[in-house]
XYZ file of C-alpha atoms in Angstrom:
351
model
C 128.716 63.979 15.864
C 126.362 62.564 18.780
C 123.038 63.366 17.459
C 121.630 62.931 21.318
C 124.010 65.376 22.343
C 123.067 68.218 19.693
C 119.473 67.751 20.581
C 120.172 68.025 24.474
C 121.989 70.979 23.203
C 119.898 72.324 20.878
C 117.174 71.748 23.739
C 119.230 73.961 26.204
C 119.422 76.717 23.052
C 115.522 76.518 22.169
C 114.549 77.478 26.102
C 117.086 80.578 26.192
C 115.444 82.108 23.510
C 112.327 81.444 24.983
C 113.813 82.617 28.140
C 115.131 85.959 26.564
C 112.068 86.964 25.113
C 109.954 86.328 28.231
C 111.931 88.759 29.745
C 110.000 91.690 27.796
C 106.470 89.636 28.193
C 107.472 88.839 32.409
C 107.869 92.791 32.214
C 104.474 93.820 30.021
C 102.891 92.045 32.164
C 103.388 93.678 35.323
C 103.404 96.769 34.122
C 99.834 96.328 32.913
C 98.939 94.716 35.637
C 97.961 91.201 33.831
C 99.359 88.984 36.489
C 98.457 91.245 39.629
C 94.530 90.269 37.097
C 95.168 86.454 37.553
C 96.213 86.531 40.905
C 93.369 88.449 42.613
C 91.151 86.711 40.957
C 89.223 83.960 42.855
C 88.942 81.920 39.543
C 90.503 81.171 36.465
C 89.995 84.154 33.678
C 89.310 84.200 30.080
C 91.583 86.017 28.070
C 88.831 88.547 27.606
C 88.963 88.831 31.422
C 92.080 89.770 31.778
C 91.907 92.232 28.978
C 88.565 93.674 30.463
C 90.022 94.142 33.954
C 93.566 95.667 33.051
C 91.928 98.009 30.129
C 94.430 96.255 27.564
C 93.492 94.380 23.995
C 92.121 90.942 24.489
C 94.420 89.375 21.300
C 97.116 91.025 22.743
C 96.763 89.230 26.543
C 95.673 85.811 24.752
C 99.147 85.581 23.014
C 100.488 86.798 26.262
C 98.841 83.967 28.477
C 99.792 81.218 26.014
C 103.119 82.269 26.374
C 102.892 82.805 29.771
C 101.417 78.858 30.548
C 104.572 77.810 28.224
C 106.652 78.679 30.187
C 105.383 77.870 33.161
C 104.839 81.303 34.906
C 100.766 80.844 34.589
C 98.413 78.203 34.423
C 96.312 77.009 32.235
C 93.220 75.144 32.328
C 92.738 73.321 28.779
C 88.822 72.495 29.036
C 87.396 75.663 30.371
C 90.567 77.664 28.284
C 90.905 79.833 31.163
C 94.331 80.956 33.091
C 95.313 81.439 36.992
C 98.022 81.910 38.847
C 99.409 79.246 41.652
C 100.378 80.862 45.307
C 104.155 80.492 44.253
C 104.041 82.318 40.757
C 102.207 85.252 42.518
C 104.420 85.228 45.246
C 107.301 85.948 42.775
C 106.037 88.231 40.105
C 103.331 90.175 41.936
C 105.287 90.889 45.516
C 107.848 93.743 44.720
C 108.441 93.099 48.486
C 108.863 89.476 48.459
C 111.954 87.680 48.489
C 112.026 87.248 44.995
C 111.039 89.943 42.566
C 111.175 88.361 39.340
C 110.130 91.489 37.150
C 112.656 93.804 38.980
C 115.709 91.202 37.584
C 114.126 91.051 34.301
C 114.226 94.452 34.066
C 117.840 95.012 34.788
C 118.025 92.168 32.402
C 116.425 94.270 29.507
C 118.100 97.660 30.625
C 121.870 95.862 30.284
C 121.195 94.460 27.166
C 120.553 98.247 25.813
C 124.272 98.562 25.928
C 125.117 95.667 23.517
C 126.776 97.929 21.077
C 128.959 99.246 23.089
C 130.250 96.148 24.644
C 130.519 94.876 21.618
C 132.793 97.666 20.761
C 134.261 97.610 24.525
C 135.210 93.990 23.317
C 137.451 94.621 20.848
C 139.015 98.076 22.177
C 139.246 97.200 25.966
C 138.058 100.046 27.598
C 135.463 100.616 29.903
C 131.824 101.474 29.954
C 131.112 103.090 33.389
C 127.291 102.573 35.178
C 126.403 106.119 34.420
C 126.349 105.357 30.859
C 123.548 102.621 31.369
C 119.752 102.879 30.538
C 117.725 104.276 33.222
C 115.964 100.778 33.567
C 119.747 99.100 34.725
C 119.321 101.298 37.691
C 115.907 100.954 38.529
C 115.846 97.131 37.835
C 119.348 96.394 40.114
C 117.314 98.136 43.122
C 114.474 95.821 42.687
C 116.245 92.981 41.992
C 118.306 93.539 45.102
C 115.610 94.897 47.250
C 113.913 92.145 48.135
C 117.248 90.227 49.986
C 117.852 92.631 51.775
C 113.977 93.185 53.162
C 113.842 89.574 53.862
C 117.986 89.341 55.396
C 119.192 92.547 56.169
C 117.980 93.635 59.817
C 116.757 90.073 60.603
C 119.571 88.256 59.854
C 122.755 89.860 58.710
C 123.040 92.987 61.061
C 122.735 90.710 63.367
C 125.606 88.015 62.694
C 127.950 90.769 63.063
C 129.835 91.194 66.261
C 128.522 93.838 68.405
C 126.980 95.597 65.480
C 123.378 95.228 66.760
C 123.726 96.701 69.963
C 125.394 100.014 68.761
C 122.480 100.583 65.949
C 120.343 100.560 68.639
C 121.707 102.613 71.045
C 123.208 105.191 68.204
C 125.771 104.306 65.370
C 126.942 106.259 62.205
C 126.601 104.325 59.216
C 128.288 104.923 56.012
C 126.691 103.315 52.900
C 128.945 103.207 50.420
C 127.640 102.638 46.962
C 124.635 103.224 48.209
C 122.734 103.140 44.481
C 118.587 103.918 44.992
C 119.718 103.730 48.869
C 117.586 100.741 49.222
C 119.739 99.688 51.959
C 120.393 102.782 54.228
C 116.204 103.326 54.146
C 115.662 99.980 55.459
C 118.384 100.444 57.804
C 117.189 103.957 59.064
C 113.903 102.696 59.127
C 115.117 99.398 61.888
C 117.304 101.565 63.849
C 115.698 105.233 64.546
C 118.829 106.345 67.180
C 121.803 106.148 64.135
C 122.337 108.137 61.398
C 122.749 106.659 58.081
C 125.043 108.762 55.475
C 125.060 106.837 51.982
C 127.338 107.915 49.096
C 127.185 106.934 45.042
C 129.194 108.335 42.431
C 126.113 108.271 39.997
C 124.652 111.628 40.694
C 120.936 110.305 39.128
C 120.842 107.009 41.956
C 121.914 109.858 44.741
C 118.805 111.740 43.516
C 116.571 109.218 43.777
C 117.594 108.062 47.282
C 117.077 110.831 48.653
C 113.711 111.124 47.383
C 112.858 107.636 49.005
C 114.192 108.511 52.380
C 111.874 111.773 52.088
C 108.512 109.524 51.256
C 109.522 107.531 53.982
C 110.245 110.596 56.127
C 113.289 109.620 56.979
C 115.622 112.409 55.753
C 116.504 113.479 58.476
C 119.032 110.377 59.727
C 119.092 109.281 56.232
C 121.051 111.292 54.008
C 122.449 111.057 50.475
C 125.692 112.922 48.666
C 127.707 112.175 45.414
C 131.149 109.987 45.775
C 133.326 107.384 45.070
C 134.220 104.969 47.404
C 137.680 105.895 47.623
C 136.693 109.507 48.724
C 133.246 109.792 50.462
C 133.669 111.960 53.272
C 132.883 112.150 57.207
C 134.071 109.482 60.011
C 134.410 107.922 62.060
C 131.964 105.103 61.313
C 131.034 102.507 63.778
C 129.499 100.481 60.140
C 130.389 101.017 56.944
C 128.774 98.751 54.066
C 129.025 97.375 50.644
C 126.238 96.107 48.701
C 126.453 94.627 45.660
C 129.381 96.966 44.563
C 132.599 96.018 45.791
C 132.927 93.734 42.873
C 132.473 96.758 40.394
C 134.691 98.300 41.693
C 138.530 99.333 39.318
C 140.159 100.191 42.653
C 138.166 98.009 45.263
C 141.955 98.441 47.061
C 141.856 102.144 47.355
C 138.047 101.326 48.995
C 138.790 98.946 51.017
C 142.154 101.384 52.679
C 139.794 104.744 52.454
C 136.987 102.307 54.158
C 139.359 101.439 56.420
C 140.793 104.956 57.495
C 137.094 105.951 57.335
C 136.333 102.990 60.562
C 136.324 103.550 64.402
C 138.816 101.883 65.828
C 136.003 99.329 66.864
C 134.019 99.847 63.725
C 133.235 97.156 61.376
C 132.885 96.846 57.855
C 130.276 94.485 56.373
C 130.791 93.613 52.741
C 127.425 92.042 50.852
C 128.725 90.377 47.429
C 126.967 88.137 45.227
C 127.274 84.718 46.116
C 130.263 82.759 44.530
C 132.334 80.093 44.962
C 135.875 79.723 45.422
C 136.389 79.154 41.477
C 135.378 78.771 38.175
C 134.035 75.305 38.155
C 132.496 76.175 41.412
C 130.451 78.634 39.828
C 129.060 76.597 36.972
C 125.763 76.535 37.654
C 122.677 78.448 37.283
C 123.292 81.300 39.776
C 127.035 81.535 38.485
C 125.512 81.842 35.114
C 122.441 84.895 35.896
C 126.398 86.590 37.674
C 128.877 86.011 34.429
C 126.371 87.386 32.302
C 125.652 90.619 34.379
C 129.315 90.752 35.293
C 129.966 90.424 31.532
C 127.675 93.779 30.477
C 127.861 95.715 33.932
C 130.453 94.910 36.343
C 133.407 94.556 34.336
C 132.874 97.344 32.129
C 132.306 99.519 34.610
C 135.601 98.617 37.243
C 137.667 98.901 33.425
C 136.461 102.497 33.199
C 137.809 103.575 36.452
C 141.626 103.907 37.804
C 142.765 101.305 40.018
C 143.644 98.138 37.384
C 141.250 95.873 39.205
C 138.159 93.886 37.908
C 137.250 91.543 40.088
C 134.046 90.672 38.266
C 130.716 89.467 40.145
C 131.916 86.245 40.986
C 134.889 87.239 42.373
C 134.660 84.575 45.156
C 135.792 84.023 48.978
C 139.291 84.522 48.956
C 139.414 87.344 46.810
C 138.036 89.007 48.837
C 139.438 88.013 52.064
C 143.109 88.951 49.878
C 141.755 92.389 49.157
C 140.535 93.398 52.550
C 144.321 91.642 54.133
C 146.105 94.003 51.462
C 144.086 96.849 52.781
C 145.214 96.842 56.232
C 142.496 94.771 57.948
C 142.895 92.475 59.990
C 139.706 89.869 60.952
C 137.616 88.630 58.165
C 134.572 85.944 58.310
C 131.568 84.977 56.663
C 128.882 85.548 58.450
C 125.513 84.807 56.559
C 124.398 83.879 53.008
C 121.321 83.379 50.551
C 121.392 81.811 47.482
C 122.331 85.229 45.770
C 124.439 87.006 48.355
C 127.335 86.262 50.704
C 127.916 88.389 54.056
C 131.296 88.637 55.268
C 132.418 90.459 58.239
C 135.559 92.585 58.098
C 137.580 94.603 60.981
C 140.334 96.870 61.441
């Protein structure tokens, strides 16, 4: 045995188990407000400080802190033992708006790993475990995890990139949005484009719910508008957009989408398909973003596309020319890439 190599790996083991259980701490401490403390603070804070501002236990927020400065999410000064926050780290864990909400993705983080059990079981017997069945946090964290992308991208960048797509949002468009989750997507949407109509669909009755509760605080019901189904069955049409976020991939007949999307299209309409970014294979995707995907795809995206009809599970890193196969098989005919981000790839698709 290479004793350097079982310390680098041992190394590499050490800081995931430090990085799993920040997860909880990364999420106690937004929820009590401890770094929003730090970072409106115009000087480093005792412990006490913190404790004293946030109305929480001072032992409790000095473990916290240590843990915190550990790992690098806080700093701390040794000589005065106080703790602040740089710019950057408030940037990412105090901005639920920014383009990085690190809490949000922790959260998911925690909600999936409330199914272990079952995917344990779901291991050994094959079958599926479908989104519905999730903890409440899976749904609320996968909106703010995604959220921010598509504040920063969406209307500024992506709409754009597509061919035409633009002009006919301004001047009036129907817009399907299918798997349309918290309806993150169709609000900001709505909200950029006030002469189309937005109609976005979810088989998970509880996300359909709550999107239509944010298009009503954002008064926006009326051209944003939210009903229960699949995406091989939402109704209304034609569309001059449909999209995808995030969901093709879970998909167990992403086929039967992509032909219903299809029938579903103008005969000028366009189809713009947001899916994690990937590579074109496995090695391509060993790296840290291809690892945060194969471990979500492991607990949410397969399970779910094996608890549907359809035989497919195209996992979250699915890749490029899986998807340019799936949308050919469906009938379509023009497919590009059009934008990415670190986390997401754009591609364009037309009849």
């Amino acid at each position: 045995m290479d004793n350097d190599k079982l310390m680098e790996f041992l190394g590499r083991f050490v800081g995931d188990v430090g990085a799993t259980m920040a997860a909880g701490n990364v999420v106690v401490g937004e929820q009590l407000g401890l770094y929003r403390a730090l970072a409106e603070s115009d000087k480093p804070l005792q412990p006490a400080d913190v404790a004293e501002r946030t109305g929480t236990d001072a032992r409790y927020v000095e473990e916290w802190l240590r843990g915190q400065a550990a790992g690098g999410y806080v700093e701390y000064d040794a000589d005065a033992g106080a703790y602040s926050m740089t710019e950057e780290q408030a940037f990412v864990l105090t901005n639920p708006d920014g383009a990085v909400n690190a809490p949000g993705a922790f959260q998911l983080a925690l909600g999936s790993l409330r199914a272990l059990p079952r995917i344990v079981e779901a291991f050994r017997s094959g079958e599926g475990v479908g989104w519905h069945e999730h903890a409440q946090e899976v749904f609320v964290g996968c909106q703010r995890f995604f959220r921010p992308g598509y504040i920063a991208h969406l209307v500024s960048e992506w709409l754009p990139a597509l061919d035409g797509a633009e002009a006919k949002l301004a001047a009036g468009a129907r817009v399907a949005d299918v798997g349309c989750g918290h309806g993150a997507s169709s609000v900001l949407m709505a909200d950029a484009y006030p002469a189309s109509t937005f109609a976005g669909s979810d088989y998970h009755a509880g996300s359909i719910r709550s999107a239509n509760s944010r298009a009503a605080e954002a008064g926006l019901s009326e051209r944003a508008s939210f009903t229960v189904g699949s995406a091989q069955d939402f109704t209304g049409g034609p569309y001059d957009l449909v999209t995808t976020f995030d969901c093709l991939h879970d998909m167990g007949d992403p086929l039967g989408a992509a032909r219903h999307i299809r029938d579903s299209l103008a005969s000028d309409g366009t189809w713009m398909v947001v899916e994690p970014f990937a590579g074109d294979s496995v090695a391509a995707n060993l790296n840290p973003v291809g690892r945060v995907y194969y471990s979500f795809s492991t607990f949410l995206c397969v399970p779910n596309a094996l608890s549907k009809d359809g035989g497919y599970s195209l996992g979250a890193q699915a890749g490029e020319p899986a998807i340019r196969q799936l949308v050919t098989d469906a009938g379509f005919t023009r497919f590009r890439r059009v934008a990415e981000t670190p986390f997401n790839i754009v591609y364009e698709v037309r009849p």
